[in-house]
GROMACS .gro file of C-alpha atoms in nm:
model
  205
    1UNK     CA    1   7.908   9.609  12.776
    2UNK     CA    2   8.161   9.343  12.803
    3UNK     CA    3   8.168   9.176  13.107
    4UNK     CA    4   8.493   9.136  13.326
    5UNK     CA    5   8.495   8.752  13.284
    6UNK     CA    6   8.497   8.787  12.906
    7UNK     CA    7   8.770   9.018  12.927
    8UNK     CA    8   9.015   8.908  13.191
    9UNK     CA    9   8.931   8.556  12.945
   10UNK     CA   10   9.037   8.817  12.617
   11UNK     CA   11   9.373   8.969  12.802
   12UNK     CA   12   9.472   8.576  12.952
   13UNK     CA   13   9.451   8.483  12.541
   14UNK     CA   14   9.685   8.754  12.454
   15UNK     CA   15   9.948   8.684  12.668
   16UNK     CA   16   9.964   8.339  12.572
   17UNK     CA   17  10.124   8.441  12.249
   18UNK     CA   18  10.482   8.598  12.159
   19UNK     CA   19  10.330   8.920  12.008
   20UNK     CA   20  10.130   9.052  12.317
   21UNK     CA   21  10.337   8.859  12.579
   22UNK     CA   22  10.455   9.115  12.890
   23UNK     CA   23  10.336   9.394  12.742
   24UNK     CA   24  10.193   9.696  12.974
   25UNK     CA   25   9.875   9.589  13.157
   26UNK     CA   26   9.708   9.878  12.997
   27UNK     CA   27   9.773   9.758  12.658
   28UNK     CA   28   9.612   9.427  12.727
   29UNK     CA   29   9.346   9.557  12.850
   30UNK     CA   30   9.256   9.827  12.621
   31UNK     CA   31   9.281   9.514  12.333
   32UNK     CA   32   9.082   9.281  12.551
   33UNK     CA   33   8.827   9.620  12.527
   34UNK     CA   34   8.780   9.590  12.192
   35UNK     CA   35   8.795   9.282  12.119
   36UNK     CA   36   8.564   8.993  12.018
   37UNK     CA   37   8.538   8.648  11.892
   38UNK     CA   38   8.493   8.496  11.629
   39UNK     CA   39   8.488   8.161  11.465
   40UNK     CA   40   8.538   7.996  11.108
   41UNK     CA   41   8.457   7.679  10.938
   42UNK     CA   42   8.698   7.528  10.691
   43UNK     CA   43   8.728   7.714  10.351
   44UNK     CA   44   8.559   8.047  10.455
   45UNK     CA   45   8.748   8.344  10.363
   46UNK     CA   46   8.900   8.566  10.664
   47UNK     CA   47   9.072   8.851  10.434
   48UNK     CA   48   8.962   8.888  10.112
   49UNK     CA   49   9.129   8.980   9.777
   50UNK     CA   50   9.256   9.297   9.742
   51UNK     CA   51   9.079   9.435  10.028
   52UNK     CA   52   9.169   9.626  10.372
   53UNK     CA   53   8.973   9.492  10.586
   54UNK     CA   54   8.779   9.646  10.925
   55UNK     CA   55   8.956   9.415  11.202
   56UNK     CA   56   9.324   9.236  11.219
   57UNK     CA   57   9.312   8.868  11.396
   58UNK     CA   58   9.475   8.696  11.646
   59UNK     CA   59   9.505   8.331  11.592
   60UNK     CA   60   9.366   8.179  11.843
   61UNK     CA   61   9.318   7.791  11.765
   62UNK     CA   62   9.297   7.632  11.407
   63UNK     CA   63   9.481   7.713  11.084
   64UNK     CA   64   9.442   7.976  10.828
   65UNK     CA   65   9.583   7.965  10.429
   66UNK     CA   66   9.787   8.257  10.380
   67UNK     CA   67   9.674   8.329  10.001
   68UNK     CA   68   9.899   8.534   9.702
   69UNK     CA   69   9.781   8.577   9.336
   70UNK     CA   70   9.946   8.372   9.042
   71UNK     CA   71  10.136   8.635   8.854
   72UNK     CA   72   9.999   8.427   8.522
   73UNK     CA   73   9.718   8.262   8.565
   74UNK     CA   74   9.405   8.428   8.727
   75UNK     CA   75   9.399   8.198   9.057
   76UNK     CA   76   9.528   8.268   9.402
   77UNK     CA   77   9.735   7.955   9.583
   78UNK     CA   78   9.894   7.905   9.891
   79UNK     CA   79  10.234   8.087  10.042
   80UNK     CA   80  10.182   7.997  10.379
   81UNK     CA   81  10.019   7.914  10.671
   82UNK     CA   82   9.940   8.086  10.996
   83UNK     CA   83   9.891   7.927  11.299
   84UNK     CA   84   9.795   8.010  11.635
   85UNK     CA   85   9.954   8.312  11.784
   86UNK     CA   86   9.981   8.479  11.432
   87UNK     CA   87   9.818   8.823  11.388
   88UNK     CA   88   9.629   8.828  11.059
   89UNK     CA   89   9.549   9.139  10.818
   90UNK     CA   90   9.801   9.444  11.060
   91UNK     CA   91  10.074   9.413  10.740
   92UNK     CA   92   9.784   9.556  10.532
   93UNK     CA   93   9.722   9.835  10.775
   94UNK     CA   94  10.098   9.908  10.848
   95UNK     CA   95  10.136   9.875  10.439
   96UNK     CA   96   9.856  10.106  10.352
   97UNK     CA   97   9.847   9.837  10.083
   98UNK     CA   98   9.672   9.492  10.031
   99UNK     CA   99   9.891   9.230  10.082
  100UNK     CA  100   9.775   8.916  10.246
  101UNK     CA  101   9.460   8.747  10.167
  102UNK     CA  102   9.354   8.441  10.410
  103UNK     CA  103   9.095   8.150  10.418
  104UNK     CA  104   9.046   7.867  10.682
  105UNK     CA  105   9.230   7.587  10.630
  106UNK     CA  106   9.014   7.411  10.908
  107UNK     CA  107   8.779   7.499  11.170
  108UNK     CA  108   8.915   7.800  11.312
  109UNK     CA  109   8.920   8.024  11.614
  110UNK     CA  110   9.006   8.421  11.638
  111UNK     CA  111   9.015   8.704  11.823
  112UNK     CA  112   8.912   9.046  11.597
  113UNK     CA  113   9.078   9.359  11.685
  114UNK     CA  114   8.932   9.694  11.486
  115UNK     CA  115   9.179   9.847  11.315
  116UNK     CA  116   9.119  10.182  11.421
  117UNK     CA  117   9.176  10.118  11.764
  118UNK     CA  118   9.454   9.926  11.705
  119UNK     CA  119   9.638  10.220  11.486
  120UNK     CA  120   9.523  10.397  11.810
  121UNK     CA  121   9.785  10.203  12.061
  122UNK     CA  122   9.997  10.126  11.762
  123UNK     CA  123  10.062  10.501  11.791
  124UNK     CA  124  10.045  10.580  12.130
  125UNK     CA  125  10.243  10.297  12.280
  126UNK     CA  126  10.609  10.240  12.188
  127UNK     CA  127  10.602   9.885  12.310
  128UNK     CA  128  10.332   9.789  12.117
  129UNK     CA  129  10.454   9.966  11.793
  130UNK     CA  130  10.790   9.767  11.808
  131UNK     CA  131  10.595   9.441  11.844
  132UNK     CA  132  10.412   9.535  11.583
  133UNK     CA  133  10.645   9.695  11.324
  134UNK     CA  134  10.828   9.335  11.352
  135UNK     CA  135  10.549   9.147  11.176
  136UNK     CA  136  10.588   8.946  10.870
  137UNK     CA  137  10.393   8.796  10.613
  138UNK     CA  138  10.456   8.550  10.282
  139UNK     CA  139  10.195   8.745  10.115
  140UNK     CA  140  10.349   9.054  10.170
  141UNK     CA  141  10.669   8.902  10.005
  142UNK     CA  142  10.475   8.711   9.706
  143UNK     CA  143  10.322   9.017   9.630
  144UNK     CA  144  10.653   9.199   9.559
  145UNK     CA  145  10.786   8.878   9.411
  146UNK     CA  146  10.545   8.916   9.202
  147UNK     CA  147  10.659   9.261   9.036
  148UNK     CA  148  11.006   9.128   9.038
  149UNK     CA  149  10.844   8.826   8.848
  150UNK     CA  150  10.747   9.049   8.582
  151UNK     CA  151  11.151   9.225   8.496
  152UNK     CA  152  11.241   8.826   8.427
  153UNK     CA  153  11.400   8.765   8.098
  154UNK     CA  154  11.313   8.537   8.017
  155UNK     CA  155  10.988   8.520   8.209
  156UNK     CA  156  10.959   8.158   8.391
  157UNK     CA  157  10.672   7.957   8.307
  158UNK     CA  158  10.523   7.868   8.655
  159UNK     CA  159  10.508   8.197   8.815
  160UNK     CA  160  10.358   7.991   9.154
  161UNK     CA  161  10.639   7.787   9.104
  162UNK     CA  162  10.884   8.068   9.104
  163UNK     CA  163  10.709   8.276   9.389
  164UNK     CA  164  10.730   7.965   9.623
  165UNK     CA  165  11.090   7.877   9.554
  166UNK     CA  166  11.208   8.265   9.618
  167UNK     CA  167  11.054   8.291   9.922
  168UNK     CA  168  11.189   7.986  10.064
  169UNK     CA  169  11.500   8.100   9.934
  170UNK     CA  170  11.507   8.418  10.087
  171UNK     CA  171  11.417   8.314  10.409
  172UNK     CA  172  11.730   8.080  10.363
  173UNK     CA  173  11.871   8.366  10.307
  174UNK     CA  174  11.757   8.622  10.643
  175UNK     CA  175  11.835   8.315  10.876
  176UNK     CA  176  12.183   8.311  10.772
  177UNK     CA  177  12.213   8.687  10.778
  178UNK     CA  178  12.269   8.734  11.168
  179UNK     CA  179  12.256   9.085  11.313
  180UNK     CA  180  12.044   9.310  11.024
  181UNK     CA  181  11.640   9.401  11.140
  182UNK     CA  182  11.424   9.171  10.873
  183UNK     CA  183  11.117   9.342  10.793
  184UNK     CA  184  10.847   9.090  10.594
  185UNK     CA  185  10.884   9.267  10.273
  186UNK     CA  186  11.288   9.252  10.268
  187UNK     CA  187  11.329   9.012   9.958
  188UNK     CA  188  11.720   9.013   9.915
  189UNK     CA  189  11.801   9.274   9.660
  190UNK     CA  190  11.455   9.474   9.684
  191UNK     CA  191  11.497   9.650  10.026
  192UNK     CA  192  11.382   9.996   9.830
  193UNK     CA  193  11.080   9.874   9.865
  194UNK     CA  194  11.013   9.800  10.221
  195UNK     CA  195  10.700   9.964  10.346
  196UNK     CA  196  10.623  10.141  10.044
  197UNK     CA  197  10.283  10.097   9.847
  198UNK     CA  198  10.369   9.792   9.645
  199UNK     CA  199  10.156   9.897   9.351
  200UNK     CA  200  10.321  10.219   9.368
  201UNK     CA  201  10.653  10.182   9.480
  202UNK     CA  202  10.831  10.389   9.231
  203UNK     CA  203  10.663  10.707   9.426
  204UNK     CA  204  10.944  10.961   9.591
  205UNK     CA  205  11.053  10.948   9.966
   0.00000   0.00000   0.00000
C-alpha cells in the first residue's frame, strides 16, 4: 500500500507542471494512487517502436528523445525532445495508434501512470479530458508526414531531412494562426486526418 508521504510527494509533483496544475483534488489524488517511479539511464528506451505501451509518463527531471522512423532508410532519428513536465506515450492511447517512440537522452526521472486508469479519469472527468485532448507530439506529426512523404513527386531524397523541415514549418505555421484549436496531428493541409488511425486513415467516419 502506498504510504501517504509517497503520495502527498506524487500529487505535490503533479501540480508542479502545466498539464495537472489546479485540477480537482480528487484527480490528483486518484493519479498520485496509481502512480510510481521510475528512473532511466541515458540511451534506454522509454516507448518502444511501434508499440502501445502499459503506462504514459510524466517528465519529471531529465530529457527524453522523441524518436520517428526515416521514411527511406530503416533507422529512427530524432523529432524532438521532451522535457520535464511533458506527458509521454497518452497520444498513443488517445490515437489508438503508435505514434511516438522515446529513449533517454540523459539520466532521467518519471512518474508512470497505467493507462487503464488513466482512460478511467480521462473519461470520467471533463477537466482532465480537456487537458488531455490538448496534447501534442512531433512524432505524432512525423508519422503523418511521413505518408504525405510518400504522394511527393518527385520524392525528396532525405526523407529525415524533409520530415524535420515540415514540422518546423508547420509549427511556424499554428503560431501565426491565432484563434483555431491545434491538435498535434494538424499538419497544415491534412486536418482529415486528425485523430484517425494513421495507418488507416482512409477508413469512413
Amino acid at each position: 500500500m502506498m504510504t501517504n508521504s509517497k503520495m502527498a510527494n506524487y500529487s505535490s509533483k503533479f501540480q508542479e507542471y502545466t498539464l495537472f496544475d489546479n485540477l480537482d483534488s480528487y484527480i490528483i489524488d486518484e493519479l498520485s494512487k496509481i502512480s510510481n517511479e521510475v528512473s532511466l539511464g541515458q540511451g534506454e528506451t522509454l516507448l518502444r517502436y511501434n508499440t502501445i505501451e502499459t503506462h504514459s509518463f510524466l517528465l519529471i527531471e531529465g530529457m527524453i528523445r522523441l524518436l520517428a522512423k526515416n521514411p527511406i532508410e530503416d533507422e529512427l532519428f530524432t523529432v524532438g525532445i521532451a522535457v520535464p513536465g511533458q506527458l509521454i506515450g497518452f497520444i498513443d492511447v488517445l490515437r489508438q495508434d503508435s505514434c511516438e517512440t522515446a529513449i533517454a537522452k540523459e539520466n532521467s526521472r518519471l512518474i508512470a501512470i497505467p493507462n487503464n486508469k488513466l482512460v478511467e479519469l480521462y473519461i470520467k472527468r471533463k477537466e482532465l479530458r480537456e487537458r488531455l485532448d490538448s496534447l501534442e507530439s512531433p512524432c505524432e506529426d512525423a508519422k503523418i508526414l511521413s505518408m504525405i512523404f510518400a504522394e511527393q513527386n518527385p520524392t525528396p531524397k532525405d526523407g529525415k531531412e524533409w520530415i524535420i523541415n515540415q514540422i518546423k514549418t508547420n509549427k511556424e505555421k499554428k503560431n501565426r494562426e491565432k484563434g483555431i484549436k491545434l491538435l498535434s496531428s494538424k499538419v497544415i493541409g491534412y486536418e482529415h486526418l486528425i485523430g484517425k488511425r494513421v495507418k488507416n486513415e482512409t477508413n469512413s467516419e
